[in-house]
Coordinates of C-alpha atoms in Angstrom, one line a residue:
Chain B
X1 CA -7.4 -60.9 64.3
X2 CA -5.4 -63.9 63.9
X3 CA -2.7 -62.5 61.9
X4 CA 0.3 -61.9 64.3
X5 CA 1.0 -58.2 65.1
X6 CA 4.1 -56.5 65.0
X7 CA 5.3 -55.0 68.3
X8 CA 7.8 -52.9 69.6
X9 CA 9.1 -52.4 72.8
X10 CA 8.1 -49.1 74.4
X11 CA 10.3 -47.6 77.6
X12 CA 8.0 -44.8 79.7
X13 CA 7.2 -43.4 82.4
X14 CA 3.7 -43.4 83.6
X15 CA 2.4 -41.8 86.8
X16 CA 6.7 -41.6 88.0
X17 CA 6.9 -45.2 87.2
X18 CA 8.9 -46.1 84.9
X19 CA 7.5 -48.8 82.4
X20 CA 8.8 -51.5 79.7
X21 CA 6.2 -53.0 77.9
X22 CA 5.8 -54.8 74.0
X23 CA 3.1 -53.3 73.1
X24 CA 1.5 -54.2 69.6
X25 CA 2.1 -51.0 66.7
X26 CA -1.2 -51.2 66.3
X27 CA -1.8 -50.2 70.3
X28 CA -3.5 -47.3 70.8
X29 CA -2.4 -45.2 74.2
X30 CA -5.6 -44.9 76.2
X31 CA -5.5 -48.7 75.8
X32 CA -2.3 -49.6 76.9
X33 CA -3.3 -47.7 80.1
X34 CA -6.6 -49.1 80.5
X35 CA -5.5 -52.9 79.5
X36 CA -2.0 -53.5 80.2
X37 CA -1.6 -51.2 83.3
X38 CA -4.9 -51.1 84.8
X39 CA -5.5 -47.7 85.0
X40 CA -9.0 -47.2 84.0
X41 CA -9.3 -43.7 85.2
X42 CA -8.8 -42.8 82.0
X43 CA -12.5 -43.1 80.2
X44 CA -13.0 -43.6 76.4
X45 CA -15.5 -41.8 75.3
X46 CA -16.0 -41.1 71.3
X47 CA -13.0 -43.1 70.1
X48 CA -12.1 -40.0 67.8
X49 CA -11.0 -37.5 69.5
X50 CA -14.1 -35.3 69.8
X51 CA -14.7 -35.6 73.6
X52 CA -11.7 -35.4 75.8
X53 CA -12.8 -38.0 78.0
X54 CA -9.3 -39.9 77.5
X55 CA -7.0 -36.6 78.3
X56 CA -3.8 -37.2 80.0
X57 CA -1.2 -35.3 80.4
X58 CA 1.8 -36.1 78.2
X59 CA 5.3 -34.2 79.1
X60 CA 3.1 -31.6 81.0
X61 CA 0.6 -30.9 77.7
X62 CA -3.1 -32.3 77.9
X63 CA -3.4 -34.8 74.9
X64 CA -5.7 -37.5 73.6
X65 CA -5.0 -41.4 74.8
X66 CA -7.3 -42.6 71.9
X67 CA -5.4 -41.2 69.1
X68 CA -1.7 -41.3 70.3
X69 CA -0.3 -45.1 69.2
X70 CA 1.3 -46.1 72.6
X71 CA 4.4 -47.2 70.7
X72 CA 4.9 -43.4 69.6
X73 CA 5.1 -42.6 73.4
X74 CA 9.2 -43.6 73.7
X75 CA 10.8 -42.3 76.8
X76 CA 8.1 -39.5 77.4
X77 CA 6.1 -38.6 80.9
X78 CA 2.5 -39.7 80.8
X79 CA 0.5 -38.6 83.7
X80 CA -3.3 -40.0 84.2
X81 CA -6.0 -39.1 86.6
X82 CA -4.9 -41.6 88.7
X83 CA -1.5 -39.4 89.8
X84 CA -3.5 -36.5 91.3
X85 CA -3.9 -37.7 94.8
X86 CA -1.5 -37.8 97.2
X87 CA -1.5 -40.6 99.1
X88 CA -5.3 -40.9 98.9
X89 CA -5.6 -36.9 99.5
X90 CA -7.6 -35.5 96.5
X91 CA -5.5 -32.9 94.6
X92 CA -7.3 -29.4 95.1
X93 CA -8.9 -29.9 91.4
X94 CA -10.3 -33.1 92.6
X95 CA -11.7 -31.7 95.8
X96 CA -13.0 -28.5 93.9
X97 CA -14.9 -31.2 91.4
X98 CA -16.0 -32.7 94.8
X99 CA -17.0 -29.6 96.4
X100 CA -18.6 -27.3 93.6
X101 CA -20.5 -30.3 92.0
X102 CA -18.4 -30.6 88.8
X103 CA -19.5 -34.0 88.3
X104 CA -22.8 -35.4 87.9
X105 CA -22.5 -38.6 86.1
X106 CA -18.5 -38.2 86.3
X107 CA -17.8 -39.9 82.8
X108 CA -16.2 -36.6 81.6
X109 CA -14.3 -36.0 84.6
X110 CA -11.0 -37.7 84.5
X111 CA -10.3 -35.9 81.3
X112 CA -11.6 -32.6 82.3
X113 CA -9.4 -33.1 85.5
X114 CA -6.5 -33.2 83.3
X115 CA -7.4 -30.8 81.0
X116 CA -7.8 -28.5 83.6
X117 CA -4.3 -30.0 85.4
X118 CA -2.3 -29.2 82.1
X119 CA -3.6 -25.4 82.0
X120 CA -2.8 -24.8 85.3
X121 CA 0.7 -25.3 85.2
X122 CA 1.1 -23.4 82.0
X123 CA -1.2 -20.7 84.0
X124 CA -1.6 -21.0 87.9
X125 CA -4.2 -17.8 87.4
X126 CA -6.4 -18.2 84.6
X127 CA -9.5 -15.9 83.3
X128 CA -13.0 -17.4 83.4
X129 CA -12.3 -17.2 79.6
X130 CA -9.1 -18.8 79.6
X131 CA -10.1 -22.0 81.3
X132 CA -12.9 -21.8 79.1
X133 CA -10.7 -22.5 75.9
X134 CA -8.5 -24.9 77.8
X135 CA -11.4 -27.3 78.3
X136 CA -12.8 -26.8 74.9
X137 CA -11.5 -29.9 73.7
X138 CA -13.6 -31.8 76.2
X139 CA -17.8 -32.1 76.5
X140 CA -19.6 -33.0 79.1
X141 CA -23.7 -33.9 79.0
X142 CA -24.8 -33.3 82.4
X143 CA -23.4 -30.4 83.9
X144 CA -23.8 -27.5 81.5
X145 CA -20.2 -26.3 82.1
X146 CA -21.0 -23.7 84.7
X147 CA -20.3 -26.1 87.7
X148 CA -17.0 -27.3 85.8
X149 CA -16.0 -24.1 85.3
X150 CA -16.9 -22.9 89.2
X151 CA -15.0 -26.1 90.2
X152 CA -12.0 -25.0 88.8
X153 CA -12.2 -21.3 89.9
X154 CA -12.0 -23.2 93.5
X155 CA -9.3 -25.3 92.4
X156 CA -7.2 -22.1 91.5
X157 CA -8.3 -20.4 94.8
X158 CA -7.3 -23.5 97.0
X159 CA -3.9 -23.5 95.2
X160 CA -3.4 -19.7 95.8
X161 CA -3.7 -20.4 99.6
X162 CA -1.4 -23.3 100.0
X163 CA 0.5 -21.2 98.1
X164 CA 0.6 -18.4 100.5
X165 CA 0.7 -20.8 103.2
X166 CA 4.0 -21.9 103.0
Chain Z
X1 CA -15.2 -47.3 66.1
X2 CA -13.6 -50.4 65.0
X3 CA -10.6 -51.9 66.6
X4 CA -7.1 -50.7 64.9
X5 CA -6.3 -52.6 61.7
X6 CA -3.1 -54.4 61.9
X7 CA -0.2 -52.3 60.4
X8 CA 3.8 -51.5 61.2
X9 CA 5.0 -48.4 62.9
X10 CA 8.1 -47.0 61.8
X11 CA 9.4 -44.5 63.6
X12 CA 12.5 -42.4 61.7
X13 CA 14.7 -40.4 63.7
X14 CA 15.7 -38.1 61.2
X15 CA 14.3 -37.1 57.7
X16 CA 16.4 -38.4 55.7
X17 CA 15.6 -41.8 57.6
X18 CA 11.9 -40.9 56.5
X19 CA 12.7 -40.7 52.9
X20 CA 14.1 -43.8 52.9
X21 CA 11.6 -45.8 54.5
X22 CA 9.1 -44.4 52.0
X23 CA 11.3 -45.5 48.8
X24 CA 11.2 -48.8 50.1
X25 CA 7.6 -48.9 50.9
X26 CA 5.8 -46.6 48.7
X27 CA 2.3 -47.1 50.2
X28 CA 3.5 -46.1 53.4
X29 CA 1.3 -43.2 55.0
X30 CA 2.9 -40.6 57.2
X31 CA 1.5 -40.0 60.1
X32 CA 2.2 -36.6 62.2
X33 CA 0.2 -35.6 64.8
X34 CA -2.3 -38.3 64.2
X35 CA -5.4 -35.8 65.5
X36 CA -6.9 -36.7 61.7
X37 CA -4.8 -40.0 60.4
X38 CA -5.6 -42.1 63.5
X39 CA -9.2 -41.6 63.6
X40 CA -9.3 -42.4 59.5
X41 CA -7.1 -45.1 60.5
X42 CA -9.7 -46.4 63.1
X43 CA -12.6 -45.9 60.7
X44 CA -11.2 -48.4 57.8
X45 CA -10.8 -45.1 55.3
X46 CA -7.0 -45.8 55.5
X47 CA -5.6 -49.2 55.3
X48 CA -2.2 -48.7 55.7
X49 CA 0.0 -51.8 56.2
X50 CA 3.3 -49.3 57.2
X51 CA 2.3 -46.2 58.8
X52 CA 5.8 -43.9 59.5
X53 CA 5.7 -41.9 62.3
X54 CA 7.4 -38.4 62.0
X55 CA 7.0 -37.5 65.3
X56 CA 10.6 -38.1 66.5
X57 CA 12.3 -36.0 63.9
X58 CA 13.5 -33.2 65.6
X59 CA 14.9 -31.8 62.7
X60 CA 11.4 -31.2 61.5
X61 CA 10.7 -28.9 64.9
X62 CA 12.5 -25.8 64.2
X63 CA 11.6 -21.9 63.6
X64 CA 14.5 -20.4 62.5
X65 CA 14.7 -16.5 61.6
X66 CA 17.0 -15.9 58.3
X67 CA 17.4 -13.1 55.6
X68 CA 14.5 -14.1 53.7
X69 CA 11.9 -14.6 56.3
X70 CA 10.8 -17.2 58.5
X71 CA 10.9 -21.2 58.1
X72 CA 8.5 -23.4 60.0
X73 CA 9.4 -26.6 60.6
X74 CA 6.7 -29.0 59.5
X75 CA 6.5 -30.8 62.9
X76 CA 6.3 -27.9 64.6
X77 CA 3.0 -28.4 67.1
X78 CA 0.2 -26.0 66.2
X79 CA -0.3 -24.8 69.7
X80 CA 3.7 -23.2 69.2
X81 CA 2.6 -21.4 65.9
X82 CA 0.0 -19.9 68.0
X83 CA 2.3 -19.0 70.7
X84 CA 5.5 -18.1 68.7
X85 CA 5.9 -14.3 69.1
X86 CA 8.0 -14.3 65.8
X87 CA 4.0 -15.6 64.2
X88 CA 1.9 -13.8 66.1
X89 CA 3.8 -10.2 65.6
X90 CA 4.8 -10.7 62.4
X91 CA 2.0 -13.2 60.5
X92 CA -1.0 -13.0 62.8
X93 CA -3.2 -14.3 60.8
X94 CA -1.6 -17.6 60.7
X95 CA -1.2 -18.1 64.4
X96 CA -5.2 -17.2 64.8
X97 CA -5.6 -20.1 62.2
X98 CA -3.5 -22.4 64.1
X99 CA -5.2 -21.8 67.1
X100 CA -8.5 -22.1 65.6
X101 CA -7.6 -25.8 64.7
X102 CA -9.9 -28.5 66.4
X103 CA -9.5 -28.0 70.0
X104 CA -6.6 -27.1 72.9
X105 CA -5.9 -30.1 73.0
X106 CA -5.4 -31.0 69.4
X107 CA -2.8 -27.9 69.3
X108 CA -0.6 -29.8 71.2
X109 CA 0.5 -32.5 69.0
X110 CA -1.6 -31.7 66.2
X111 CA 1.6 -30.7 63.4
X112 CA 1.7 -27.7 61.2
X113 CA 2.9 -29.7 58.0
X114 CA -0.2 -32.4 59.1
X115 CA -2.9 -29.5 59.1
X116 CA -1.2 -28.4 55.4
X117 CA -1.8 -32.1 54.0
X118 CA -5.2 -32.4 55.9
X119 CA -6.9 -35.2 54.1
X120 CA -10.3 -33.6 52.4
X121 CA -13.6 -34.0 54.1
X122 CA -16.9 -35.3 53.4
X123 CA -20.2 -36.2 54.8
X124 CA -20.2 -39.6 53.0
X125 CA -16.6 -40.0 53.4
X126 CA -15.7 -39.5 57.3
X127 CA -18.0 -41.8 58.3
X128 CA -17.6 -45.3 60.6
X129 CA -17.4 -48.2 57.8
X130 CA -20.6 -49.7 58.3
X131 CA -22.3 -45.9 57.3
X132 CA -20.1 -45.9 54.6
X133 CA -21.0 -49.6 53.4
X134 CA -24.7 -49.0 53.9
X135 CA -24.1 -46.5 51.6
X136 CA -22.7 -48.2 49.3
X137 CA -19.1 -46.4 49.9
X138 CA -18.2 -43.4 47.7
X139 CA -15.6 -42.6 44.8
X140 CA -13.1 -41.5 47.4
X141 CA -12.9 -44.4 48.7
X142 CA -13.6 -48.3 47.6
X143 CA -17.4 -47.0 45.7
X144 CA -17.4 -45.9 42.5
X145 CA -20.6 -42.9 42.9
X146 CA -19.7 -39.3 44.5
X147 CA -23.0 -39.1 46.5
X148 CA -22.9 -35.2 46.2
X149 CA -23.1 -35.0 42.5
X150 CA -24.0 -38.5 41.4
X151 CA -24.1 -37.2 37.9
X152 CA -20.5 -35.9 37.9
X153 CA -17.2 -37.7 37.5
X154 CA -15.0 -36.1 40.5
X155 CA -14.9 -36.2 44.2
X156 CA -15.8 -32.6 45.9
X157 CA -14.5 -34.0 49.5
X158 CA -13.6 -30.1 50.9
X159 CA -10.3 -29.2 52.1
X160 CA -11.0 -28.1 55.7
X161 CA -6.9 -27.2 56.9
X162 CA -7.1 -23.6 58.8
X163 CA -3.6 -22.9 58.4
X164 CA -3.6 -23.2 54.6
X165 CA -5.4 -20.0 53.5
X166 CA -3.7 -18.0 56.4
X167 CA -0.3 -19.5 54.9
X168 CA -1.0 -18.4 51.3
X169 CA -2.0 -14.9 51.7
X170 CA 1.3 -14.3 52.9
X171 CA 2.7 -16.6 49.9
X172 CA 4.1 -19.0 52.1
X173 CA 6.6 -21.7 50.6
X174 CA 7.0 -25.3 51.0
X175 CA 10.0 -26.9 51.2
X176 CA 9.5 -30.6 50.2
X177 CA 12.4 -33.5 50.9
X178 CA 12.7 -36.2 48.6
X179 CA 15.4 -38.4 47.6
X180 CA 15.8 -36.3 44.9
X181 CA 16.8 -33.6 47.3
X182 CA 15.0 -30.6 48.2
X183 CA 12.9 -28.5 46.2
X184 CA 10.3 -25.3 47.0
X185 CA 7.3 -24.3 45.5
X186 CA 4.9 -21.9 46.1
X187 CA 2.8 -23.8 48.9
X188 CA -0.6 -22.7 46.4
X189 CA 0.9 -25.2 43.8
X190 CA 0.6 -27.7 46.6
X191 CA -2.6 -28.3 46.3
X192 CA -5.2 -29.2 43.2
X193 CA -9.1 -28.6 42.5
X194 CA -9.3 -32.4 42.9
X195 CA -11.1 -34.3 46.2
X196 CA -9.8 -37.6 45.8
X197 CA -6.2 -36.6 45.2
X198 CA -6.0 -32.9 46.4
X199 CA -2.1 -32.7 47.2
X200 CA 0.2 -32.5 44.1
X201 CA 3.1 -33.9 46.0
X202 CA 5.0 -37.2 44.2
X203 CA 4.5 -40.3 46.3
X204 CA 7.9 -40.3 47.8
X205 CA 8.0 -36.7 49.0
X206 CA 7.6 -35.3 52.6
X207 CA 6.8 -32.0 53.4
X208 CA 9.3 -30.7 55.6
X209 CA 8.7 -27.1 56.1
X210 CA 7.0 -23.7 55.4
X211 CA 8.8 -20.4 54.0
X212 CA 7.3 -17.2 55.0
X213 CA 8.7 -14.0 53.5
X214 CA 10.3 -11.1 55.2
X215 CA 8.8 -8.8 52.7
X216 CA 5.1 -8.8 53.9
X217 CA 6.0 -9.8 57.9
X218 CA 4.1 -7.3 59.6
X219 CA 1.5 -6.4 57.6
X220 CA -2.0 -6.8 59.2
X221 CA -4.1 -10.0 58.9
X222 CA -6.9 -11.7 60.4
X223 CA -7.9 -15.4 60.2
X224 CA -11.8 -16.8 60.9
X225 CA -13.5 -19.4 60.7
X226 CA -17.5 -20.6 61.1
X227 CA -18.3 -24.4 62.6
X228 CA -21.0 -26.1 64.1
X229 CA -19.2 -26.7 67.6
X230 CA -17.6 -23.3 68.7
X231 CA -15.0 -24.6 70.5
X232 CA -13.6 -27.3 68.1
X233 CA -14.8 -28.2 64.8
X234 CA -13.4 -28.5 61.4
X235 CA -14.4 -25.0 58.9
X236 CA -17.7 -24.7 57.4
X237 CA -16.1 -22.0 56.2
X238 CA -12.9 -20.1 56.5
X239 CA -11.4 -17.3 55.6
X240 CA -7.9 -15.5 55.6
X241 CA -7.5 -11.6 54.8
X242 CA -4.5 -9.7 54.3
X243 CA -4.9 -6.0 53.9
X244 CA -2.4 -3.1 54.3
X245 CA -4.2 0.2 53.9
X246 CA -2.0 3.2 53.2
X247 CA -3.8 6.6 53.5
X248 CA -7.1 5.3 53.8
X249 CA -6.5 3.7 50.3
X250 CA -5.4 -0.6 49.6
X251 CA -2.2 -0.5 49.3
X252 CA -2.0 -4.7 49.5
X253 CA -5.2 -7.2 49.6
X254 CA -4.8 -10.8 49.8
X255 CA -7.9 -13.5 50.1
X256 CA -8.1 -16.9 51.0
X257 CA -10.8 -19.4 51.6
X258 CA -11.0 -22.9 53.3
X259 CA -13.7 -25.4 53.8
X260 CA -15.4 -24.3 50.4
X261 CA -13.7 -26.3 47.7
X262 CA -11.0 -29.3 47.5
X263 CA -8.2 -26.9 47.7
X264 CA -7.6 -23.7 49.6
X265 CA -8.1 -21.0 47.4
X266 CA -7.1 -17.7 46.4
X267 CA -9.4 -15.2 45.4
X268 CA -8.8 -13.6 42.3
X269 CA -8.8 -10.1 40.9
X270 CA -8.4 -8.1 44.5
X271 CA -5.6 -6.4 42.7
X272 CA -8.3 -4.0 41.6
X273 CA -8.6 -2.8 44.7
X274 CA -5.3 -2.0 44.8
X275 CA -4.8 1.9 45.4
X276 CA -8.5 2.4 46.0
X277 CA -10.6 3.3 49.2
X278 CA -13.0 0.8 50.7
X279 CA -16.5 2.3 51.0
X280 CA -19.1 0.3 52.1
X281 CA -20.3 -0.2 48.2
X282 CA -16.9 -1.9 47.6
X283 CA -16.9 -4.1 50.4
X284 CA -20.3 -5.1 49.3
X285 CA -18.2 -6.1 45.4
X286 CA -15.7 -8.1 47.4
X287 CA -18.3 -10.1 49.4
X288 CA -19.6 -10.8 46.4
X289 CA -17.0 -11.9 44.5
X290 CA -15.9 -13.8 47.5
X291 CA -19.5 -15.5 47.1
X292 CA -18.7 -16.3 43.2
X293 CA -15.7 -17.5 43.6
X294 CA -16.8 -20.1 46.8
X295 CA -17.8 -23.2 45.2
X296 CA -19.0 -24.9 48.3
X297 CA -20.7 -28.6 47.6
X298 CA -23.0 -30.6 49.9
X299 CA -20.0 -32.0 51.7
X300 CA -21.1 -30.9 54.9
X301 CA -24.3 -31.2 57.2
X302 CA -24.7 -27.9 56.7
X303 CA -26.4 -26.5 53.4
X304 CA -24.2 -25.3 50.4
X305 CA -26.3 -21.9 50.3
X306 CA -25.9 -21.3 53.9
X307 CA -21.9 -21.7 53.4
X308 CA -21.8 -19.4 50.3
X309 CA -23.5 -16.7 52.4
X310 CA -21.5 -16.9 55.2
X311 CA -18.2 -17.2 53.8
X312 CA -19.2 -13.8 51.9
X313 CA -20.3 -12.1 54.9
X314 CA -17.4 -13.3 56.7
X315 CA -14.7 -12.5 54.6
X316 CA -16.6 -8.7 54.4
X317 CA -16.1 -8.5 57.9
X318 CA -12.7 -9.5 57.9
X319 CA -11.8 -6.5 55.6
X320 CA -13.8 -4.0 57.2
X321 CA -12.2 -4.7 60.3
X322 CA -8.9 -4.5 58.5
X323 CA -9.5 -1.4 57.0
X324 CA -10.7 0.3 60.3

């Protein structure tokens, strides 16, 4: 501290609104959403990329917040936990976490949300196995995965519906 | 983890740019990805005061097809050297490395050229900076003991990359930019049996891409790796096979290990293999030489012994399967 830091100024577009900020080099992402926009949806859990708790979805792709430098997201698309609903309607991943149980102390959940957000639009119709490897990246301590994993398969099944629906 | 240490982003738009930026500040550290930097960043094991961003070179992102093989770009994510059908067909065991990296979610900005300089592991060494001051730091890094073999004189910090050994069975080749223009070498003269300096590139190069040859595309290979966590953890132990079997007899063998030593290695004398069937008493002589030729240290929470077996048993498997 004390010693001035260098900053640069950082155009984006978070959550479909489009941001200018200065944000320090130094910034790291999951911060400039927590501290500068408020968005606190987004957890930080080990700081080193080992948990997943700070996934959001950068240009479509799950990625970490705490080790992308905010200044290094120029003109890209972040999406955070906090774009899911729809006007206060949960998003059917949301409701599936709500419904099968997915989270007990609910830490994990934003970025298992996302995770799971980012592999289903690369693959509306994944295998047990597949959503298995899409949330590798993230750990939770409570559930044991099953309810995670059952919260998605609902997730998938709500979307097929609304699909059909219309 | 500690807050971020103050430092200057640079971000180079092409990689000429790059190259320029690190002639004029030759402690620069170039950052990729960032799925390994940042967090050494965080931890006070890199200091840097410019850290140049190479994610915005496109230049870097291309797989292009040509007469001699295939060139990786080395920003190219690692989750699209797992997908690329070009990789998967024709080099499989290098898209089963790349997926095998950390996590999903590391794949998708993790970089291939970042996984190829992977900075070398350690228990004492990737450790939050009061561990490491408790502990008096290490010869890696501001201490002057290697807390693995106090008695010794080097640093045994493993090289833990996946892609590497996948990359050299097939004798991949890296292009590397510098303001004295381009130049390729083999990528196993890339790296050296050293810890604390295990890259032989000059201070002001950049790795810019990765040469696979046409000659072996298509011929079988398998990539696997052991870990603590199974769904994303750096190698205890890894190893890459190439075999091409021809009439039940070797007609081409390749081995290489990661995780084991400073450097990815080669394993030598499979060429007498060549020509050979593989019974079950000369898979037995391969895992075993496999074994010799592991030098795995006490860099890991895992035991030394524990590593040698399994790299042995795992590389036997690897062939086996091959063979089949």
């Amino acid at each position: 501290m004390g010693e001035k830091r260098n900053k640069t100024h950082l155009h984006c577009t978070v959550n479909g609104k489009e941001r200018d900020n200065f944000v320090p080099d130094n910034m790291l992402l999951v911060d400039y959403l927590r501290e500068d926009l408020d968005l606190t949806g987004t957890k930080i859990g080990c700081d080193g990329g080992e948990c997943g708790c700070c996934t959001v979805l950068i240009g479509g792709a799950p990625q970490h917040a705490c080790l992308r430098l905010a200044a290094t997201c120029q003109e890209l698309d972040i999406e955070t936990i906090e774009s899911l609903s729809d006007a206060s309607r949960l998003s059917a991943l949301q409701r599936g976490f709500h419904e099968k149980l997915g989270a007990q102390c609910g830490f994990c959940t934003p970025g298992m949300i996302m995770a799971a957000e980012g592999l289903l639009r690369q693959n509306p119709n994944p295998s047990e196995e597949q959503i298995r490897q899409g949330l590798a990246s993230n750990i939770c301590r409570c559930t044991g995965y099953i309810k995670i994993i059952e919260s998605v398969q609902f997730a998938i099944g709500e979307l097929k519906l609304a699909g059909n629906a219309t | 983890m500690e807050y971020m240490p103050n430092f200057q982003l640079h971000r180079p738009e092409t990689p000429e740019e790059a190259i320029k930026l690190l002639n004029e500040q030759p402690e620069a550290k170039l950052v990729a990805g960032g799925t390994d930097m940042i967090v050494n960043v965080r931890r006070g094991i890199e200091q840097p005061k410019n850290l140049i961003d190479l994610s915005s070179i496109n230049q870097l992102k291309e797989i292009t097809e040509s007469n001699d093989g295939l060139r990786i770009g080395a920003g190219v994510t690692l989750n699209k050297v797992a997908t690329t059908a070009l990789i998967k067909k024709g080099y499989p065991a290098v898209a089963e490395a790349a997926s095998s990296v950390a996590g999903g979610t590391h794949q998708q900005y993790g970089t291939l050229g970042g996984n190829l300089c992977l900075d070398t592991r350690c228990l004492f060494y990737n450790q939050s900076e009061w561990w490491r001051q408790s502990n008096d730091y290490c010869m890696k890094e501001r201490g002057d003991v290697c807390h693995v073999a106090p008695g010794g004189k080097r640093c045994f910090a493993a090289f833990s990359g996946d892609v590497a050994p996948a990359m050299l069975v097939y004798t991949a080749e890296v292009e590397l930019l510098s303001s004295r223009g381009i130049r390729r070498i083999p990528l196993a003269e890339m790296y050296q049996n050293d810890g604390m300096n295990h890259l032989t590139l000059a201070p002001d190069e950049l790795v810019s891409a990765v040469h696979l040859p046409r000659t072996l595309n298509g011929t079988p290979s398998r990539y696997e790796k052991v870990r603590i966590r199974g769904s994303i953890d750096f190698p205890l132990a890894g190893a890459a096979v190439r075999l091409k079997m021809n009439c039940g007899k070797v007609e081409d063998i390749s081995i290489a290990l990661t995780g084991v030593n400073p450097f990815p290695q080669i394993i030598k004398g499979t060429d007498e293999y060549i020509g050979k069937a593989l019974n079950d008493e000369g898979l037995d002589i391969l895992r075993d030489s496999v074994r010799k030729q592991a030098k795995p240290m006490k860099t890991t929470t895992v035991a030394p012994w524990y590593r040698r077996r399994v790299i042995g048993a795992l590389a036997r498997k690897l062939i086996k399967e091959l063979a089949a």
